[in-house]
Amino acid sequence: MRADARDNRARIMTAADDVFGRSPGASTDDVAKLAGVGIATVFRHFATKTELLEAVLTLRLERLRDRALQLAGSADPGAAFYEFFTQVVSESASKLAIAEALTASGAAAGEEARAAGRGMREAFDGLLTAAQKTGAVRPDVRFAEVYALLIGASRGATAAGLEPDVRDRMLGIVYDGLKPRG
Amino acid sequence: MRADARDNRARIMTAADDVFGRSPGASTDDVAKLAGVGIATVFRHFATKTELLEAVLTLRLERLRDRALQLAGSADPGAAFYEFFTQVVSESASKLAIAEALTASGAAAGEEARAAGRGMREAFDGLLTAAQKTGAVRPDVRFAEVYALLIGASRGATAAGLEPDVRDRMLGIVYDGLKPRG
């Protein structure tokens, strides 16, 4: 791919992330306008809206995975776990909007997005295990229920456009439940 | 309404609750078959699929409100609060399927369902306040974040068809977070 084509592709994906993250019903035309390219250029890079949505969702999940892997090197595994949990929940409204747009486009998440999702879950599992070793998270909780809480808190935060302070107090309750009893 | 018409209406609503609760994409025809009535009878009682879905969702929410009001008379307000929370989350998969079918039918929840939702929330708020008075729930949490947790736990339990034991362990973490620190 030539440098200007790569630039266009990156600009289209950034615009799509923004546009669909704010409004799942947006059109590819809205994306082209924000990216400052013609609609033909969008379709040259992404043959369908579904393809574009899948690429954007995959990028989101890969970035979260990378963030988790980066936090895994942190000196304070407990703080790293809770920071990652908070970041996923804070970003959830726009991420869910993109996932919803993908579903509305008639497609289930394809193999690329599912692989990115698996990568993110594995990295999160690593953060949990490390946080449990230092005693920042109770030793008796398992990944399945912690992941269910992550999904649940994300959905709860998104429902009815939860205000940031309500979201933070909700997370405070969840985190108190995850910490060992003193 | 004559007695046999009332019977038919009740039978259609029970069938619709079952059919749409299991599969949001089901048709009014599936409902008629399970209810053992003709499709014309269904449409005599509910002019559109949306109308039927709205009636079923409203009934669900009214039953939850009634259950909360009944529990409000309990001798153990703490147990009543946690029992109601657990019941809402356990029923969430089928309730969300019905709400999803309503959204897919192109309608937002109408005034009837919204009023039933308000009634349920108010009754749940009453259970929370009583449980806080007895010390079964921390005095410093507010309704907004507890309700966000209820929505979140329901969504988390529904995501990926969460198994009952994972759901129970997830709720255990949430409940530990809601209980006063010893």
PDB file of C-alpha atoms in Angstrom, chain A residues 5-179:
ATOM      1  CA  ALA A   5      -3.305   5.133   0.726  1.00  0.00           C
ATOM      2  CA  ARG A   6      -2.124   4.098   4.211  1.00  0.00           C
ATOM      3  CA  ASP A   7      -2.798   7.613   5.464  1.00  0.00           C
ATOM      4  CA  ASN A   8      -6.288   7.541   3.992  1.00  0.00           C
ATOM      5  CA  ARG A   9      -7.021   4.159   5.536  1.00  0.00           C
ATOM      6  CA  ALA A  10      -5.882   5.335   8.973  1.00  0.00           C
ATOM      7  CA  ARG A  11      -7.874   8.565   8.634  1.00  0.00           C
ATOM      8  CA  ILE A  12     -11.016   6.625   7.637  1.00  0.00           C
ATOM      9  CA  MET A  13     -10.687   4.254  10.607  1.00  0.00           C
ATOM     10  CA  THR A  14     -10.183   7.114  13.078  1.00  0.00           C
ATOM     11  CA  ALA A  15     -13.249   8.878  11.660  1.00  0.00           C
ATOM     12  CA  ALA A  16     -15.313   5.650  11.707  1.00  0.00           C
ATOM     13  CA  ASP A  17     -14.361   4.981  15.337  1.00  0.00           C
ATOM     14  CA  ASP A  18     -15.562   8.459  16.249  1.00  0.00           C
ATOM     15  CA  VAL A  19     -18.725   8.503  14.119  1.00  0.00           C
ATOM     16  CA  PHE A  20     -20.027   4.986  14.911  1.00  0.00           C
ATOM     17  CA  GLY A  21     -18.891   5.246  18.551  1.00  0.00           C
ATOM     18  CA  ARG A  22     -21.200   8.219  18.978  1.00  0.00           C
ATOM     19  CA  SER A  23     -24.091   6.968  16.864  1.00  0.00           C
ATOM     20  CA  PRO A  24     -24.498   3.352  15.687  1.00  0.00           C
ATOM     21  CA  GLY A  25     -26.977   4.420  13.005  1.00  0.00           C
ATOM     22  CA  ALA A  26     -24.495   6.722  11.254  1.00  0.00           C
ATOM     23  CA  SER A  27     -23.710   6.193   7.572  1.00  0.00           C
ATOM     24  CA  THR A  28     -20.496   5.535   5.678  1.00  0.00           C
ATOM     25  CA  ASP A  29     -21.091   8.952   4.125  1.00  0.00           C
ATOM     26  CA  ASP A  30     -20.751  10.593   7.556  1.00  0.00           C
ATOM     27  CA  VAL A  31     -17.439   8.773   7.949  1.00  0.00           C
ATOM     28  CA  ALA A  32     -16.165   9.974   4.560  1.00  0.00           C
ATOM     29  CA  LYS A  33     -17.089  13.578   5.408  1.00  0.00           C
ATOM     30  CA  LEU A  34     -15.287  13.537   8.774  1.00  0.00           C
ATOM     31  CA  ALA A  35     -12.252  11.811   7.242  1.00  0.00           C
ATOM     32  CA  GLY A  36     -12.173  14.429   4.469  1.00  0.00           C
ATOM     33  CA  VAL A  37     -12.157  11.845   1.670  1.00  0.00           C
ATOM     34  CA  GLY A  38     -14.669  10.912  -1.013  1.00  0.00           C
ATOM     35  CA  ILE A  39     -17.104   8.032  -0.470  1.00  0.00           C
ATOM     36  CA  ALA A  40     -15.359   6.130  -3.304  1.00  0.00           C
ATOM     37  CA  THR A  41     -12.115   6.208  -1.315  1.00  0.00           C
ATOM     38  CA  VAL A  42     -13.882   4.687   1.712  1.00  0.00           C
ATOM     39  CA  PHE A  43     -15.246   1.855  -0.421  1.00  0.00           C
ATOM     40  CA  ARG A  44     -11.845   1.292  -2.041  1.00  0.00           C
ATOM     41  CA  HIS A  45     -10.479   0.463   1.436  1.00  0.00           C
ATOM     42  CA  PHE A  46     -13.591  -1.165   2.911  1.00  0.00           C
ATOM     43  CA  ALA A  47     -15.911  -2.851   0.437  1.00  0.00           C
ATOM     44  CA  THR A  48     -18.872  -2.764   2.837  1.00  0.00           C
ATOM     45  CA  LYS A  49     -19.949  -0.911   5.975  1.00  0.00           C
ATOM     46  CA  THR A  50     -19.702  -4.254   7.808  1.00  0.00           C
ATOM     47  CA  GLU A  51     -16.055  -4.577   6.817  1.00  0.00           C
ATOM     48  CA  LEU A  52     -15.317  -1.086   8.108  1.00  0.00           C
ATOM     49  CA  LEU A  53     -17.146  -1.704  11.391  1.00  0.00           C
ATOM     50  CA  GLU A  54     -15.317  -4.988  11.903  1.00  0.00           C
ATOM     51  CA  ALA A  55     -11.954  -3.277  11.325  1.00  0.00           C
ATOM     52  CA  VAL A  56     -12.799  -0.535  13.833  1.00  0.00           C
ATOM     53  CA  LEU A  57     -14.020  -2.983  16.493  1.00  0.00           C
ATOM     54  CA  THR A  58     -10.930  -5.154  16.006  1.00  0.00           C
ATOM     55  CA  LEU A  59      -8.658  -2.113  16.420  1.00  0.00           C
ATOM     56  CA  ARG A  60     -10.465  -1.167  19.658  1.00  0.00           C
ATOM     57  CA  LEU A  61     -10.041  -4.655  21.095  1.00  0.00           C
ATOM     58  CA  GLU A  62      -6.398  -4.850  20.026  1.00  0.00           C
ATOM     59  CA  ARG A  63      -5.687  -1.524  21.698  1.00  0.00           C
ATOM     60  CA  LEU A  64      -7.301  -2.743  24.928  1.00  0.00           C
ATOM     61  CA  ARG A  65      -5.222  -5.928  24.737  1.00  0.00           C
ATOM     62  CA  ASP A  66      -2.053  -3.871  24.194  1.00  0.00           C
ATOM     63  CA  ARG A  67      -2.958  -1.674  27.156  1.00  0.00           C
ATOM     64  CA  ALA A  68      -3.446  -4.782  29.338  1.00  0.00           C
ATOM     65  CA  LEU A  69      -0.109  -6.234  28.209  1.00  0.00           C
ATOM     66  CA  GLN A  70       1.586  -2.925  28.956  1.00  0.00           C
ATOM     67  CA  LEU A  71      -0.014  -2.769  32.430  1.00  0.00           C
ATOM     68  CA  ALA A  72       1.104  -6.360  33.052  1.00  0.00           C
ATOM     69  CA  GLY A  73       4.656  -5.014  33.341  1.00  0.00           C
ATOM     70  CA  SER A  74       3.624  -2.592  36.079  1.00  0.00           C
ATOM     71  CA  ALA A  75       5.246  -2.631  39.525  1.00  0.00           C
ATOM     72  CA  ASP A  76       1.797  -2.612  41.203  1.00  0.00           C
ATOM     73  CA  PRO A  77      -0.312  -5.465  39.746  1.00  0.00           C
ATOM     74  CA  GLY A  78      -3.317  -4.556  41.923  1.00  0.00           C
ATOM     75  CA  ALA A  79      -3.429  -0.975  40.659  1.00  0.00           C
ATOM     76  CA  ALA A  80      -2.880  -2.284  37.114  1.00  0.00           C
ATOM     77  CA  PHE A  81      -5.894  -4.636  37.346  1.00  0.00           C
ATOM     78  CA  TYR A  82      -8.264  -1.980  38.686  1.00  0.00           C
ATOM     79  CA  GLU A  83      -7.005   0.625  36.206  1.00  0.00           C
ATOM     80  CA  PHE A  84      -7.658  -1.675  33.270  1.00  0.00           C
ATOM     81  CA  PHE A  85     -11.134  -2.604  34.564  1.00  0.00           C
ATOM     82  CA  THR A  86     -12.002   1.088  34.905  1.00  0.00           C
ATOM     83  CA  GLN A  87     -10.687   1.889  31.432  1.00  0.00           C
ATOM     84  CA  VAL A  88     -12.761  -0.844  29.765  1.00  0.00           C
ATOM     85  CA  VAL A  89     -15.913   0.317  31.539  1.00  0.00           C
ATOM     86  CA  SER A  90     -15.246   3.989  30.747  1.00  0.00           C
ATOM     87  CA  GLU A  91     -14.828   3.252  27.043  1.00  0.00           C
ATOM     88  CA  SER A  92     -17.773   0.902  26.920  1.00  0.00           C
ATOM     89  CA  ALA A  93     -20.437   3.287  25.646  1.00  0.00           C
ATOM     90  CA  SER A  94     -18.653   3.976  22.361  1.00  0.00           C
ATOM     91  CA  LYS A  95     -17.326   0.404  22.041  1.00  0.00           C
ATOM     92  CA  LEU A  96     -20.812  -1.052  22.519  1.00  0.00           C
ATOM     93  CA  ALA A  97     -22.180   1.426  19.989  1.00  0.00           C
ATOM     94  CA  ILE A  98     -19.706   0.099  17.429  1.00  0.00           C
ATOM     95  CA  ALA A  99     -20.553  -3.530  18.281  1.00  0.00           C
ATOM     96  CA  GLU A 100     -24.250  -2.648  18.033  1.00  0.00           C
ATOM     97  CA  ALA A 101     -23.756  -1.043  14.628  1.00  0.00           C
ATOM     98  CA  LEU A 102     -22.013  -4.223  13.504  1.00  0.00           C
ATOM     99  CA  THR A 103     -24.933  -6.366  14.694  1.00  0.00           C
ATOM    100  CA  ALA A 104     -27.420  -3.976  13.070  1.00  0.00           C
ATOM    101  CA  SER A 105     -25.508  -4.326   9.799  1.00  0.00           C
ATOM    102  CA  GLY A 106     -26.610  -7.957   9.892  1.00  0.00           C
ATOM    103  CA  ALA A 107     -23.216  -9.461  10.691  1.00  0.00           C
ATOM    104  CA  ALA A 108     -21.934 -11.277  13.737  1.00  0.00           C
ATOM    105  CA  ALA A 109     -18.390 -10.294  14.683  1.00  0.00           C
ATOM    106  CA  GLY A 110     -16.078 -12.044  12.229  1.00  0.00           C
ATOM    107  CA  GLU A 111     -12.951 -14.060  12.937  1.00  0.00           C
ATOM    108  CA  GLU A 112     -10.661 -11.018  13.176  1.00  0.00           C
ATOM    109  CA  ALA A 113     -12.741  -9.283  15.844  1.00  0.00           C
ATOM    110  CA  ARG A 114     -13.251 -12.540  17.734  1.00  0.00           C
ATOM    111  CA  ALA A 115      -9.516 -13.235  17.778  1.00  0.00           C
ATOM    112  CA  ALA A 116      -8.906  -9.707  19.073  1.00  0.00           C
ATOM    113  CA  GLY A 117     -11.532 -10.304  21.761  1.00  0.00           C
ATOM    114  CA  ARG A 118      -9.796 -13.514  22.834  1.00  0.00           C
ATOM    115  CA  GLY A 119      -6.449 -11.693  22.989  1.00  0.00           C
ATOM    116  CA  MET A 120      -7.999  -9.028  25.217  1.00  0.00           C
ATOM    117  CA  ARG A 121      -9.568 -11.605  27.546  1.00  0.00           C
ATOM    118  CA  GLU A 122      -6.302 -13.494  27.911  1.00  0.00           C
ATOM    119  CA  ALA A 123      -4.402 -10.324  28.752  1.00  0.00           C
ATOM    120  CA  PHE A 124      -7.088  -9.382  31.304  1.00  0.00           C
ATOM    121  CA  ASP A 125      -6.842 -12.871  32.819  1.00  0.00           C
ATOM    122  CA  GLY A 126      -3.103 -12.266  33.247  1.00  0.00           C
ATOM    123  CA  LEU A 127      -3.778  -9.005  35.111  1.00  0.00           C
ATOM    124  CA  LEU A 128      -6.267 -10.767  37.384  1.00  0.00           C
ATOM    125  CA  THR A 129      -3.874 -13.591  38.267  1.00  0.00           C
ATOM    126  CA  ALA A 130      -1.070 -11.145  39.072  1.00  0.00           C
ATOM    127  CA  ALA A 131      -3.395  -8.982  41.210  1.00  0.00           C
ATOM    128  CA  GLN A 132      -4.555 -12.060  43.119  1.00  0.00           C
ATOM    129  CA  LYS A 133      -0.930 -13.044  43.822  1.00  0.00           C
ATOM    130  CA  THR A 134      -0.267  -9.717  45.525  1.00  0.00           C
ATOM    131  CA  GLY A 135      -3.515  -9.916  47.507  1.00  0.00           C
ATOM    132  CA  ALA A 136      -5.158  -6.948  45.764  1.00  0.00           C
ATOM    133  CA  VAL A 137      -7.981  -9.215  44.540  1.00  0.00           C
ATOM    134  CA  ARG A 138      -9.524 -12.065  46.568  1.00  0.00           C
ATOM    135  CA  PRO A 139      -7.857 -15.392  45.820  1.00  0.00           C
ATOM    136  CA  ASP A 140     -11.180 -17.268  45.605  1.00  0.00           C
ATOM    137  CA  VAL A 141     -12.703 -15.495  42.592  1.00  0.00           C
ATOM    138  CA  ARG A 142     -12.323 -17.030  39.161  1.00  0.00           C
ATOM    139  CA  PHE A 143     -11.889 -15.448  35.766  1.00  0.00           C
ATOM    140  CA  ALA A 144     -15.399 -16.361  34.522  1.00  0.00           C
ATOM    141  CA  GLU A 145     -17.237 -14.296  37.146  1.00  0.00           C
ATOM    142  CA  VAL A 146     -14.743 -11.412  37.022  1.00  0.00           C
ATOM    143  CA  TYR A 147     -15.158 -11.241  33.252  1.00  0.00           C
ATOM    144  CA  ALA A 148     -18.957 -11.372  33.673  1.00  0.00           C
ATOM    145  CA  LEU A 149     -18.618  -8.424  36.069  1.00  0.00           C
ATOM    146  CA  LEU A 150     -16.536  -6.526  33.513  1.00  0.00           C
ATOM    147  CA  ILE A 151     -19.194  -7.056  30.837  1.00  0.00           C
ATOM    148  CA  GLY A 152     -21.967  -6.292  33.321  1.00  0.00           C
ATOM    149  CA  ALA A 153     -20.363  -3.103  34.634  1.00  0.00           C
ATOM    150  CA  SER A 154     -19.755  -1.974  31.044  1.00  0.00           C
ATOM    151  CA  ARG A 155     -23.385  -2.559  30.138  1.00  0.00           C
ATOM    152  CA  GLY A 156     -24.618  -1.008  33.371  1.00  0.00           C
ATOM    153  CA  ALA A 157     -22.478   2.075  32.741  1.00  0.00           C
ATOM    154  CA  THR A 158     -23.836   2.394  29.220  1.00  0.00           C
ATOM    155  CA  ALA A 159     -27.495   1.847  30.080  1.00  0.00           C
ATOM    156  CA  ALA A 160     -29.324   5.142  30.162  1.00  0.00           C
ATOM    157  CA  GLY A 161     -26.064   7.062  29.629  1.00  0.00           C
ATOM    158  CA  LEU A 162     -24.890   6.643  33.206  1.00  0.00           C
ATOM    159  CA  GLU A 163     -23.212   9.744  34.617  1.00  0.00           C
ATOM    160  CA  PRO A 164     -19.491   9.474  35.408  1.00  0.00           C
ATOM    161  CA  ASP A 165     -19.946   9.871  39.177  1.00  0.00           C
ATOM    162  CA  VAL A 166     -22.658   7.177  39.293  1.00  0.00           C
ATOM    163  CA  ARG A 167     -20.380   4.939  37.218  1.00  0.00           C
ATOM    164  CA  ASP A 168     -17.485   5.532  39.620  1.00  0.00           C
ATOM    165  CA  ARG A 169     -19.625   4.750  42.674  1.00  0.00           C
ATOM    166  CA  MET A 170     -20.949   1.607  40.957  1.00  0.00           C
ATOM    167  CA  LEU A 171     -17.351   0.521  40.274  1.00  0.00           C
ATOM    168  CA  GLY A 172     -16.457   1.298  43.899  1.00  0.00           C
ATOM    169  CA  ILE A 173     -19.042  -1.282  45.032  1.00  0.00           C
ATOM    170  CA  VAL A 174     -17.717  -3.887  42.582  1.00  0.00           C
ATOM    171  CA  TYR A 175     -14.093  -3.228  43.624  1.00  0.00           C
ATOM    172  CA  ASP A 176     -14.994  -3.538  47.319  1.00  0.00           C
ATOM    173  CA  GLY A 177     -16.495  -6.928  46.480  1.00  0.00           C
ATOM    174  CA  LEU A 178     -13.311  -7.967  44.706  1.00  0.00           C
ATOM    175  CA  LYS A 179     -10.958  -6.938  47.518  1.00  0.00           C
TER     176      LYS A 179
END
